C-alpha cells in the first residue's frame, strides 16, 4: 500500500492535539500505510475480518448501554462499563462524527483489557485502522482474537 | 558532475523557480479585494476582505456560526445556506450533508472560500450570538469529575439567552494542543444574571477542552466564550414539567428552574429527577431542596443507582425512578439533559407512559 497524500492528511489529523488530546498513534512513528498493511496481514493470518471483530465489540457494548455507566458482567466473563459523554468526535478520515463515550472491558479470566468507542470501531471496521502500536485505544488483532475468542468465519 | 547529481540540481532549481512563480502569481491574482457578504437578504451587509473561508470571515465580523472543531472541516457543524457566490460543493463537505441539505444549498462555512460577493442565510438567532472575553470569577469542585465555572463578562457587557441554551468555551493552546479549541457546555445560571455566565463541565478522559479546564484553568484567568446557541429551552405552555438529568446535564435544568422563579411561573408543576451513581456524584442538592421548600410547584428527586449506604434519596436507575412516579404522562412535557444513552433510555420510559415524542425536549449536542 502506498502512502498517498490522502493518507498523509489523515495521519496529520491523528497527531496528538489535533482531533483528540493524545491522538491515535501513540508513539508509533510508522507511515499510516505501513500500519494499515501490518494489521491487515495480522487479520488475514488469524482468519478473521476487522468487521467481524467490530461487530462482536459492538454487541458487547450494547449489553452495557443504557445502564447509566453501571458496570455489568457479561457471559460470566467480561466486566463491561460504557461511559456516556455528551458531544461527538470527528473521524480523521472526514467521514462522519461519532458520539463520544468509551467502553472498557476487563476479561475476568485473564485480567486483559480492551478500550474502544464508536469512532475506533468505525476506524477498524471501515478503514482497517486498529490504532498505533501502543496507543490507548489500540485494538490489536491478536489480542482481539484472544480476548473475544474470535474464530475464522468459516469455522464460527 | 555525474548525470544523476546534475538531474537532481536541475529538477530542484525548476521546482524552486515554479514555487516562486506560484507565490508571485498568488500575490497578484489571488487578491480578491473587498467583497460583500449579504446575510439573510439584507438583514446584515458585511464588507470584508476576500480570500478567507466563510466561517472565519463571519467570525471576524462578529457573526458566529456554531463550530465544534474551530474550522478544520472535521465536525460538520458550521452549516449555513449559501444562496449565491459560494462556488461548487467540495468533496470535503459532502460527508457532512444529507440530500435535503445539498438540494437547499447548505454548505460548511469553513470550506467555502469568500472570493466574490456572496449571499448567505443563517438562522435569525445566530445574529444575536456574541463573543465574550471573560474572566474566571470562581471555580467550584462539585464532584470528583464535575466543576462549575463562573465567567465574569467584560465591564459594561451583558448576555441575553434563553434558559437551557449553551455556549462554546475555548481552550488556549497547551501541551501538545497547538491551536485554540472549543467545546459546547450548557449554561447553568439564570438569564437574569446577565453579567456573568456559569457553566458546568464534566471531565472527559483525553478531552481536549475538559483537560484544559481541569488541569490549567484558574480563577482570575481570561477565557473566551461564544454564545448563546441551541434550541433547548422551556416551551411556553401550561403543561406540567418533568425534568430529567444526570451528571453535568443538571446545568440547563438549573437555569430553567431559576428562570421560572425569576419570571414568576408558578402555575406549572415541575419535578426534577437527578440521576447519579452514589452520593459523591450528587451536587446542588441543598440549593434544589431550598427551592423545593420555598416554591410548592417544584419537586426535587435525586436518585442513586448504586449506593447501599443509608441515604434519604430514591434508589435505582433514574429511568426506573421516573417510571415509578407516574402512570400517565400524556399531558406533561419533558426536558432531558445528559448523555445520549441516558436520553434514549428516558425517552423510551416517557413514551411508554403515553408522553408524545413532540412533548419531549432534549439537547444531545448533536
Short mmCIF file of C-alpha atoms in Angstrom, two decimals:
data_model
loop_
_atom_site.label_atom_id
_atom_site.label_comp_id
_atom_site.label_asym_id
_atom_site.label_seq_id
_atom_site.Cartn_x
_atom_site.Cartn_y
_atom_site.Cartn_z
CA UNK A 1 0.00 0.00 0.00
CA UNK A 2 1.26 3.44 -0.92
CA UNK A 3 1.29 6.36 1.49
CA UNK A 4 -0.93 8.63 -0.61
CA UNK A 5 -1.39 12.37 0.01
CA UNK A 6 -4.84 11.45 1.39
CA UNK A 7 -3.23 9.15 3.96
CA UNK A 8 -0.74 11.92 4.79
CA UNK A 9 -3.66 14.20 5.56
CA UNK A 10 -5.40 11.53 7.65
CA UNK A 11 -2.19 10.82 9.54
CA UNK A 12 -1.72 14.53 10.25
CA UNK A 13 -5.17 14.57 11.89
CA UNK A 14 -4.16 11.57 14.02
CA UNK A 15 -1.43 13.51 15.78
CA UNK A 16 -1.89 14.46 19.45
CA UNK A 17 -3.80 17.67 19.99
CA UNK A 18 -5.49 17.79 16.59
CA UNK A 19 -8.74 15.86 16.95
CA UNK A 20 -8.04 14.28 20.33
CA UNK A 21 -5.66 15.08 23.14
CA UNK A 22 -3.43 12.05 22.75
CA UNK A 23 -4.04 11.32 19.08
CA UNK A 24 -4.49 7.89 17.54
CA UNK A 25 -0.95 6.67 17.06
CA UNK A 26 0.74 6.53 20.44
CA UNK A 27 4.47 6.54 19.80
CA UNK A 28 4.09 4.61 16.54
CA UNK A 29 6.15 6.55 14.01
CA UNK A 30 5.47 4.32 11.00
CA UNK A 31 3.67 5.65 7.95
CA UNK A 32 -0.08 5.12 8.20
CA UNK A 33 0.03 2.90 5.10
CA UNK A 34 2.51 0.60 6.83
CA UNK A 35 0.37 0.43 9.98
CA UNK A 36 -2.68 -0.48 7.90
CA UNK A 37 -0.82 -3.16 5.96
CA UNK A 38 0.63 -4.74 9.09
CA UNK A 39 -2.78 -5.03 10.76
CA UNK A 40 -4.37 -6.23 7.53
CA UNK A 41 -1.78 -9.02 7.42
CA UNK A 42 -2.46 -9.91 11.05
CA UNK A 43 -6.18 -10.19 10.41
CA UNK A 44 -5.55 -12.35 7.32
CA UNK A 45 -3.17 -14.62 9.21
CA UNK A 46 -5.72 -15.02 12.01
CA UNK A 47 -8.52 -15.68 9.52
CA UNK A 48 -10.84 -13.01 10.85
CA UNK A 49 -12.01 -9.69 9.47
CA UNK A 50 -11.98 -6.28 11.14
CA UNK A 51 -15.74 -6.13 10.63
CA UNK A 52 -16.19 -9.43 12.48
CA UNK A 53 -14.22 -8.10 15.45
CA UNK A 54 -16.04 -4.76 15.38
CA UNK A 55 -19.44 -6.44 15.37
CA UNK A 56 -18.51 -8.54 18.41
CA UNK A 57 -17.28 -5.46 20.27
CA UNK A 58 -20.45 -3.57 19.38
CA UNK A 59 -22.54 -6.50 20.60
CA UNK A 60 -20.75 -6.36 23.97
CA UNK A 61 -21.07 -2.57 24.12
CA UNK A 62 -24.82 -2.81 23.51
CA UNK A 63 -25.16 -5.09 26.53
CA UNK A 64 -23.60 -2.41 28.73
CA UNK A 65 -25.53 0.51 27.23
CA UNK A 66 -28.48 2.28 28.90
CA UNK A 67 -27.13 1.40 32.34
CA UNK A 68 -26.01 4.92 33.32
CA UNK A 69 -22.37 3.87 33.41
CA UNK A 70 -23.01 0.90 35.72
CA UNK A 71 -20.56 -1.95 35.27
CA UNK A 72 -22.10 -5.20 34.06
CA UNK A 73 -20.83 -8.78 33.97
CA UNK A 74 -21.44 -10.33 30.57
CA UNK A 75 -21.26 -14.02 29.70
CA UNK A 76 -19.83 -14.68 33.19
CA UNK A 77 -16.51 -13.45 31.85
CA UNK A 78 -16.39 -9.82 30.74
CA UNK A 79 -16.78 -6.82 33.01
CA UNK A 80 -18.06 -4.02 30.81
CA UNK A 81 -18.60 -0.37 31.59
CA UNK A 82 -19.96 2.00 28.98
CA UNK A 83 -19.12 5.62 29.65
CA UNK A 84 -21.55 8.05 28.13
CA UNK A 85 -20.29 11.51 27.29
CA UNK A 86 -22.02 14.38 25.55
CA UNK A 87 -20.66 15.57 22.22
CA UNK A 88 -19.20 13.99 19.14
CA UNK A 89 -15.77 13.31 17.80
CA UNK A 90 -14.80 13.56 14.13
CA UNK A 91 -13.15 10.80 12.14
CA UNK A 92 -9.66 11.62 10.85
CA UNK A 93 -10.86 10.24 7.50
CA UNK A 94 -13.50 13.00 7.47
CA UNK A 95 -16.31 10.51 7.05
CA UNK A 96 -18.51 11.49 9.95
CA UNK A 97 -18.94 12.44 13.57
CA UNK A 98 -19.22 9.78 16.25
CA UNK A 99 -20.73 10.04 19.71
CA UNK A 100 -18.15 10.14 22.47
CA UNK A 101 -18.14 7.54 25.22
CA UNK A 102 -15.62 4.82 25.89
CA UNK A 103 -16.32 1.18 26.53
CA UNK A 104 -13.96 -0.50 29.00
CA UNK A 105 -13.80 -4.27 29.03
CA UNK A 106 -11.94 -6.45 31.51
CA UNK A 107 -11.59 -10.15 30.75
CA UNK A 108 -12.11 -11.71 34.18
CA UNK A 109 -10.37 -14.89 33.13
CA UNK A 110 -7.06 -13.21 32.33
CA UNK A 111 -7.31 -9.61 33.53
CA UNK A 112 -6.62 -8.35 30.00
CA UNK A 113 -8.39 -5.16 28.98
CA UNK A 114 -9.79 -3.52 25.88
CA UNK A 115 -10.96 0.04 25.36
CA UNK A 116 -12.96 1.29 22.40
CA UNK A 117 -15.62 3.76 21.32
CA UNK A 118 -17.87 4.32 18.33
CA UNK A 119 -15.13 6.08 16.40
CA UNK A 120 -12.43 3.47 16.95
CA UNK A 121 -14.86 0.72 15.87
CA UNK A 122 -15.56 2.68 12.72
CA UNK A 123 -11.87 3.18 12.03
CA UNK A 124 -11.23 -0.55 12.40
CA UNK A 125 -14.26 -1.88 10.53
CA UNK A 126 -14.25 0.57 7.63
CA UNK A 127 -10.64 1.68 7.29
CA UNK A 128 -8.82 -1.28 8.85
CA UNK A 129 -7.12 1.05 11.34
CA UNK A 130 -6.62 -0.50 14.77
CA UNK A 131 -4.57 2.30 16.36
CA UNK A 132 -0.84 2.85 16.74
CA UNK A 133 1.08 0.05 18.46
CA UNK A 134 0.98 1.47 21.97
CA UNK A 135 -1.94 3.85 21.70
CA UNK A 136 -4.52 3.71 24.46
CA UNK A 137 -7.28 2.66 22.06
CA UNK A 138 -5.23 0.06 20.17
CA UNK A 139 -7.44 -2.87 19.10
CA UNK A 140 -4.69 -5.34 18.37
CA UNK A 141 -5.94 -8.17 16.13
CA UNK A 142 -4.22 -10.91 18.12
CA UNK A 143 -5.45 -9.53 21.41
CA UNK A 144 -8.97 -9.28 19.99
CA UNK A 145 -8.91 -12.92 18.95
CA UNK A 146 -7.53 -13.95 22.34
CA UNK A 147 -9.99 -11.99 24.46
CA UNK A 148 -13.07 -12.35 22.31
CA UNK A 149 -12.46 -15.97 21.28
CA UNK A 150 -12.96 -14.99 17.66
CA UNK A 151 -12.83 -17.85 15.19
CA UNK A 152 -12.27 -17.71 11.46
CA UNK A 153 -15.67 -17.00 9.89
CA UNK A 154 -15.93 -20.36 8.11
CA UNK A 155 -15.45 -22.15 11.45
CA UNK A 156 -17.71 -19.97 13.55
CA UNK B 1 29.41 16.21 -12.01
CA UNK B 2 27.59 12.95 -12.53
CA UNK B 3 24.41 12.97 -14.62
CA UNK B 4 22.36 11.96 -11.56
CA UNK B 5 23.56 14.92 -9.49
CA UNK B 6 23.07 17.24 -12.49
CA UNK B 7 19.49 15.97 -12.88
CA UNK B 8 18.77 16.50 -9.15
CA UNK B 9 20.17 20.05 -9.28
CA UNK B 10 18.16 20.89 -12.43
CA UNK B 11 14.91 19.45 -11.03
CA UNK B 12 15.42 21.23 -7.69
CA UNK B 13 16.08 24.53 -9.48
CA UNK B 14 12.99 24.10 -11.67
CA UNK B 15 10.80 23.21 -8.66
CA UNK B 16 12.11 26.19 -6.70
CA UNK B 17 11.54 28.51 -9.64
CA UNK B 18 7.99 27.28 -10.13
CA UNK B 19 7.23 27.72 -6.43
CA UNK B 20 8.44 31.32 -6.54
CA UNK B 21 6.34 31.95 -9.67
CA UNK B 22 3.27 30.48 -7.95
CA UNK B 23 3.80 32.67 -4.90
CA UNK B 24 4.12 35.77 -7.08
CA UNK B 25 1.03 34.76 -9.06
CA UNK B 26 -0.94 34.20 -5.86
CA UNK B 27 0.05 37.64 -4.58
CA UNK B 28 -1.24 39.36 -7.73
CA UNK B 29 -4.12 37.15 -8.82
CA UNK B 30 -5.47 35.76 -5.58
CA UNK B 31 -6.06 39.19 -4.13
CA UNK B 32 -9.82 39.23 -4.09
CA UNK B 33 -10.11 42.75 -2.70
CA UNK B 34 -13.20 43.84 -0.82
CA UNK B 35 -16.28 41.67 -1.23
CA UNK B 36 -19.80 41.87 0.16
CA UNK B 37 -21.44 39.20 2.29
CA UNK B 38 -25.20 39.60 2.27
CA UNK B 39 -26.75 37.92 5.32
CA UNK B 40 -30.44 36.97 5.34
CA UNK B 41 -31.48 39.03 2.33
CA UNK B 42 -30.10 42.33 3.51
CA UNK B 43 -30.59 41.95 7.28
CA UNK B 44 -26.85 42.45 7.54
CA UNK B 45 -24.39 43.51 4.84
CA UNK B 46 -20.73 42.89 5.58
CA UNK B 47 -17.87 44.45 3.64
CA UNK B 48 -14.91 42.12 4.05
CA UNK B 49 -11.53 41.31 2.57
CA UNK B 50 -11.89 38.30 0.28
CA UNK B 51 -9.72 35.23 0.40
CA UNK B 52 -10.52 33.61 3.75
CA UNK B 53 -13.10 30.94 4.46
CA UNK B 54 -16.67 31.95 5.20
CA UNK B 55 -16.58 30.76 8.84
CA UNK B 56 -13.58 32.88 9.80
CA UNK B 57 -14.76 35.77 7.63
CA UNK B 58 -18.08 35.85 9.50
CA UNK B 59 -16.32 35.46 12.86
CA UNK B 60 -14.10 38.45 12.02
CA UNK B 61 -17.34 40.42 11.67
CA UNK B 62 -18.64 39.04 15.00
CA UNK B 63 -21.14 36.72 13.36
CA UNK B 64 -20.56 33.31 14.88
CA UNK B 65 -21.75 30.02 13.45
CA UNK B 66 -21.54 27.03 15.77
CA UNK B 67 -18.33 25.08 15.20
CA UNK B 68 -17.03 22.12 17.14
CA UNK B 69 -13.60 21.89 15.51
CA UNK B 70 -12.69 25.53 15.02
CA UNK B 71 -12.94 25.40 11.21
CA UNK B 72 -10.84 22.32 10.50
CA UNK B 73 -13.54 20.71 8.38
CA UNK B 74 -13.89 17.78 10.69
CA UNK B 75 -17.03 18.38 12.75
CA UNK B 76 -19.64 19.39 10.18
CA UNK B 77 -21.49 21.81 12.44
CA UNK B 78 -20.83 25.20 10.78
CA UNK B 79 -23.67 24.78 8.30
CA UNK B 80 -25.42 27.68 6.59
CA UNK B 81 -27.20 28.19 3.29
CA UNK B 82 -25.05 29.79 0.61
CA UNK B 83 -27.55 31.13 -1.91
CA UNK B 84 -25.11 32.73 -4.32
CA UNK B 85 -21.37 33.07 -4.84
CA UNK B 86 -20.15 30.08 -2.85
CA UNK B 87 -18.65 28.09 -5.71
CA UNK B 88 -19.15 24.37 -6.17
CA UNK B 89 -19.74 21.92 -3.34
CA UNK B 90 -16.41 20.39 -2.28
CA UNK B 91 -15.68 16.72 -1.60
CA UNK B 92 -14.64 17.74 1.92
CA UNK B 93 -18.22 18.87 2.61
CA UNK B 94 -20.27 16.06 1.15
CA UNK B 95 -19.87 13.54 4.01
CA UNK B 96 -21.49 16.03 6.38
CA UNK B 97 -24.51 16.97 4.25
CA UNK B 98 -27.64 14.94 3.60
CA UNK B 99 -29.57 15.01 0.32
CA UNK B 100 -32.02 17.62 1.56
CA UNK B 101 -29.21 19.91 2.67
CA UNK B 102 -27.39 19.58 -0.66
CA UNK B 103 -30.58 20.42 -2.54
CA UNK B 104 -31.16 23.52 -0.42
CA UNK B 105 -27.64 24.93 -0.85
CA UNK B 106 -26.47 24.12 2.67
CA UNK B 107 -22.68 24.32 2.89
CA UNK B 108 -19.97 24.01 5.53
CA UNK B 109 -18.90 27.60 6.13
CA UNK B 110 -15.33 26.54 6.94
CA UNK B 111 -14.95 25.03 3.46
CA UNK B 112 -16.43 27.89 1.43
CA UNK B 113 -13.85 30.42 0.31
CA UNK B 114 -15.05 34.01 0.09
CA UNK B 115 -13.70 35.10 -3.30
CA UNK B 116 -16.53 37.30 -4.55
CA UNK B 117 -19.84 38.78 -3.39
CA UNK B 118 -21.79 36.10 -1.61
CA UNK B 119 -25.34 35.72 -0.30
CA UNK B 120 -25.97 33.55 2.73
CA UNK B 121 -28.82 32.64 5.03
CA UNK B 122 -28.35 31.80 8.70
CA UNK B 123 -30.88 31.17 11.48
CA UNK B 124 -32.11 34.50 12.82
CA UNK B 125 -30.99 33.74 16.38
CA UNK B 126 -27.36 33.45 15.29
CA UNK B 127 -27.32 37.19 14.65
CA UNK B 128 -27.50 37.76 18.42
CA UNK B 129 -24.56 35.48 19.23
CA UNK B 130 -21.61 37.31 20.72
CA UNK B 131 -18.02 36.65 21.64
CA UNK B 132 -17.02 37.41 25.23
CA UNK B 133 -13.53 37.80 26.67
CA UNK B 134 -14.37 36.81 30.21
CA UNK B 135 -12.50 36.46 33.47
CA UNK B 136 -12.86 33.32 35.57
CA UNK B 137 -14.51 34.57 38.74
CA UNK B 138 -14.94 31.25 40.53
CA UNK B 139 -14.25 27.57 40.02
CA UNK B 140 -16.15 25.11 42.22
CA UNK B 141 -15.37 21.41 42.54
CA UNK B 142 -18.83 19.86 42.60
CA UNK B 143 -17.76 16.21 42.43
CA UNK B 144 -14.60 14.26 41.61
CA UNK B 145 -15.16 14.89 37.88
CA UNK B 146 -17.51 17.87 37.68
CA UNK B 147 -16.61 21.53 38.09
CA UNK B 148 -18.73 24.65 38.00
CA UNK B 149 -17.16 27.76 36.48
CA UNK B 150 -18.41 31.31 36.74
CA UNK B 151 -17.23 33.64 33.96
CA UNK B 152 -17.45 37.37 34.59
CA UNK B 153 -18.26 39.36 31.42
CA UNK B 154 -16.26 42.46 30.47
CA UNK B 155 -17.30 45.73 32.07
CA UNK B 156 -20.49 47.07 30.52
CA UNK B 157 -21.34 43.87 28.62
CA UNK B 158 -24.36 41.66 29.19
CA UNK B 159 -25.58 38.41 27.66
CA UNK B 160 -29.12 37.67 26.58
CA UNK B 161 -30.02 33.99 26.43
CA UNK B 162 -32.87 31.58 26.99
CA UNK B 163 -32.57 29.22 29.94
CA UNK B 164 -31.40 25.88 28.53
CA UNK B 165 -29.07 27.22 25.85
CA UNK B 166 -25.32 26.56 25.68
CA UNK B 167 -22.10 28.44 24.97
CA UNK B 168 -18.82 27.43 23.37
CA UNK B 169 -15.81 27.61 25.70
CA UNK B 170 -12.37 27.98 24.11
CA UNK B 171 -9.21 26.45 25.47
CA UNK B 172 -5.89 28.11 24.78
CA UNK B 173 -3.02 26.11 23.23
CA UNK B 174 -1.37 23.89 25.89
CA UNK B 175 0.95 20.89 25.95
CA UNK B 176 0.51 19.18 22.58
CA UNK B 177 -2.63 21.10 21.69
CA UNK B 178 -1.27 23.78 19.40
CA UNK B 179 -4.48 25.51 18.43
CA UNK B 180 -7.35 27.14 20.25
CA UNK B 181 -10.13 24.55 20.61
CA UNK B 182 -13.76 24.93 21.59
CA UNK B 183 -16.47 22.71 23.05
CA UNK B 184 -20.11 23.33 23.91
CA UNK B 185 -21.33 23.46 27.52
CA UNK B 186 -24.82 24.22 28.83
CA UNK B 187 -25.30 27.42 30.77
CA UNK B 188 -26.34 26.72 34.36
CA UNK B 189 -27.01 30.28 35.53
CA UNK B 190 -30.26 32.20 35.14
CA UNK B 191 -30.82 34.62 32.23
CA UNK B 192 -31.49 37.36 34.79
CA UNK B 193 -27.87 37.01 35.97
CA UNK B 194 -26.74 38.61 32.72
CA UNK B 195 -23.34 39.98 33.80
CA UNK B 196 -21.87 36.50 34.09
CA UNK B 197 -22.20 33.01 32.67
CA UNK B 198 -21.95 29.81 34.67
CA UNK B 199 -21.07 26.52 33.01
CA UNK B 200 -20.84 23.00 34.40
CA UNK B 201 -18.06 20.86 32.95
CA UNK B 202 -17.61 17.13 33.39
CA UNK B 203 -14.12 15.77 32.84
CA UNK B 204 -13.88 13.64 29.70
CA UNK B 205 -10.77 11.41 29.70
CA UNK B 206 -8.45 12.73 26.99
CA UNK B 207 -10.93 15.52 26.20
CA UNK B 208 -9.06 18.50 24.77
CA UNK B 209 -11.08 21.26 26.42
CA UNK B 210 -12.05 19.45 29.64
CA UNK B 211 -8.40 18.57 30.25
CA UNK B 212 -7.58 22.27 29.84
CA UNK B 213 -10.36 23.20 32.26
CA UNK B 214 -9.34 20.62 34.87
CA UNK B 215 -5.57 20.98 34.66
CA UNK B 216 -4.84 24.52 33.51
CA UNK B 217 -7.73 26.93 34.08
CA UNK B 218 -7.53 29.00 37.27
CA UNK B 219 -9.59 31.71 38.92
CA UNK B 220 -8.55 35.10 37.50
CA UNK B 221 -7.62 33.64 34.09
CA UNK B 222 -9.13 35.06 30.93
CA UNK B 223 -11.31 32.79 28.83
CA UNK B 224 -13.15 33.20 25.55
CA UNK B 225 -16.80 32.24 25.24
CA UNK B 226 -19.15 32.45 22.28
CA UNK B 227 -22.88 32.08 22.61
CA UNK B 228 -25.67 31.56 23.24
CA UNK B 229 -26.58 28.62 20.99
CA UNK B 230 -29.27 25.97 20.91
CA UNK B 231 -32.99 25.42 20.81
CA UNK B 232 -33.34 23.63 24.13
CA UNK B 233 -35.48 25.92 26.28
CA UNK B 234 -38.74 25.91 28.22
CA UNK B 235 -41.74 25.87 25.89
CA UNK B 236 -44.48 28.38 26.57
CA UNK B 237 -47.32 26.04 27.55
CA UNK B 238 -49.29 25.25 30.71
CA UNK B 239 -48.22 21.61 30.87
CA UNK B 240 -46.73 20.02 33.95
CA UNK B 241 -42.99 19.55 33.55
CA UNK B 242 -40.76 16.52 34.08
CA UNK B 243 -37.04 17.36 34.04
CA UNK B 244 -34.51 14.51 33.98
CA UNK B 245 -30.76 14.94 34.09
CA UNK B 246 -27.57 13.15 35.00
CA UNK B 247 -24.05 14.43 35.61
CA UNK B 248 -23.34 17.81 34.03
CA UNK B 249 -26.80 17.64 32.43
CA UNK B 250 -28.02 19.37 35.56
CA UNK B 251 -26.79 22.68 34.09
CA UNK B 252 -29.62 23.70 31.74
CA UNK B 253 -32.27 22.32 34.09
CA UNK B 254 -30.95 24.55 36.88
CA UNK B 255 -31.08 27.51 34.51
CA UNK B 256 -34.67 26.68 33.55
CA UNK B 257 -35.84 26.30 37.17
CA UNK B 258 -34.11 29.53 38.28
CA UNK B 259 -35.66 31.30 35.29
CA UNK B 260 -39.13 30.03 36.21
CA UNK B 261 -38.66 31.52 39.68
CA UNK B 262 -37.39 34.85 38.26
CA UNK B 263 -40.30 35.02 35.82
CA UNK B 264 -42.85 34.09 38.45
CA UNK B 265 -44.05 30.98 36.61
CA UNK B 266 -45.86 29.18 39.41
CA UNK B 267 -48.83 27.75 37.54
CA UNK B 268 -46.84 24.79 36.19
CA UNK B 269 -45.80 21.91 38.40
CA UNK B 270 -42.21 20.85 37.80
CA UNK B 271 -40.35 17.78 39.05
CA UNK B 272 -36.62 17.44 38.59
CA UNK B 273 -35.26 13.89 38.63
CA UNK B 274 -31.49 13.94 39.02
CA UNK B 275 -29.72 10.63 38.50
CA UNK B 276 -26.35 9.76 40.00
CA UNK B 277 -24.48 6.59 40.91
CA UNK B 278 -23.50 7.31 44.52
CA UNK B 279 -23.82 10.19 46.99
CA UNK B 280 -20.45 11.56 45.92
CA UNK B 281 -21.89 12.21 42.43
CA UNK B 282 -24.64 14.50 43.74
CA UNK B 283 -24.30 18.28 43.83
CA UNK B 284 -26.54 21.34 44.16
CA UNK B 285 -28.76 19.20 46.41
CA UNK B 286 -29.03 21.88 49.11
CA UNK B 287 -29.97 24.53 46.57
CA UNK B 288 -32.70 22.45 44.97
CA UNK B 289 -34.04 21.37 48.37
CA UNK B 290 -34.24 25.05 49.33
CA UNK B 291 -36.12 25.83 46.12
CA UNK B 292 -38.49 22.94 46.86
CA UNK B 293 -39.14 24.38 50.33
CA UNK B 294 -39.89 27.87 49.02
CA UNK B 295 -41.81 27.00 45.85
CA UNK B 296 -44.66 24.48 46.20
CA UNK B 297 -44.82 23.91 42.43
CA UNK B 298 -41.31 22.39 42.42
CA UNK B 299 -40.22 18.91 43.50
CA UNK B 300 -36.64 17.61 43.53
CA UNK B 301 -35.98 13.87 43.30
CA UNK B 302 -32.33 12.83 43.39
CA UNK B 303 -31.84 9.12 42.72
CA UNK B 304 -28.81 6.93 43.35
CA UNK B 305 -28.33 3.83 41.25
CA UNK B 306 -25.58 2.13 43.27
CA UNK B 307 -25.31 3.36 46.81
CA UNK B 308 -26.09 0.89 49.57
CA UNK B 309 -25.36 3.39 52.32
CA UNK B 310 -28.13 4.89 54.38
CA UNK B 311 -29.43 7.88 52.41
CA UNK B 312 -32.73 9.74 52.03
CA UNK B 313 -32.75 9.69 48.22
CA UNK B 314 -34.60 7.48 45.75
CA UNK B 315 -32.84 4.24 44.87
CA UNK B 316 -32.36 2.76 41.41
CA UNK B 317 -31.72 3.84 37.85
CA UNK B 318 -33.23 7.24 37.10
CA UNK B 319 -35.44 5.72 34.40
CA UNK B 320 -36.97 3.28 36.92
CA UNK B 321 -37.50 6.07 39.45
CA UNK B 322 -39.27 8.24 36.86
CA UNK B 323 -41.41 5.29 35.76
CA UNK B 324 -42.46 4.53 39.33
CA UNK B 325 -43.61 8.13 39.87
CA UNK B 326 -46.15 8.32 37.04
CA UNK B 327 -48.85 6.23 35.46
CA UNK B 328 -49.87 8.58 32.65
CA UNK B 329 -47.64 11.26 31.13
CA UNK B 330 -49.84 12.13 28.18
CA UNK B 331 -50.43 15.74 29.22
CA UNK B 332 -46.98 16.55 30.52
CA UNK B 333 -43.82 17.65 28.80
CA UNK B 334 -40.25 16.59 29.49
CA UNK B 335 -36.87 18.31 29.42
CA UNK B 336 -33.92 15.94 29.32
CA UNK B 337 -30.24 16.65 29.55
CA UNK B 338 -27.45 14.14 29.79
CA UNK B 339 -25.58 11.62 27.75
CA UNK B 340 -27.12 10.25 24.57
CA UNK B 341 -27.61 6.87 26.28
CA UNK B 342 -29.46 8.44 29.18
CA UNK B 343 -31.67 10.46 26.88
CA UNK B 344 -32.54 7.43 24.75
CA UNK B 345 -33.41 5.40 27.85
CA UNK B 346 -35.55 8.21 29.29
CA UNK B 347 -37.36 8.75 26.02
CA UNK B 348 -38.36 5.07 25.99
CA UNK B 349 -39.79 5.32 29.50
CA UNK B 350 -41.65 8.57 28.85
CA UNK B 351 -43.25 7.38 25.61
CA UNK B 352 -44.21 4.07 27.24
CA UNK B 353 -46.18 6.15 29.75
CA UNK B 354 -48.06 7.95 26.98
CA UNK B 355 -45.98 11.09 26.50
CA UNK B 356 -45.96 12.09 22.81
CA UNK B 357 -42.44 12.49 21.38
CA UNK B 358 -43.31 16.06 20.37
CA UNK B 359 -43.53 16.91 24.08
CA UNK B 360 -40.04 15.62 24.86
CA UNK B 361 -37.21 18.15 24.52
CA UNK B 362 -33.51 17.49 24.81
CA UNK B 363 -30.13 18.65 23.69
CA UNK B 364 -27.71 15.89 22.76
CA UNK B 365 -25.23 18.45 21.36
CA UNK B 366 -25.55 16.55 18.09
#
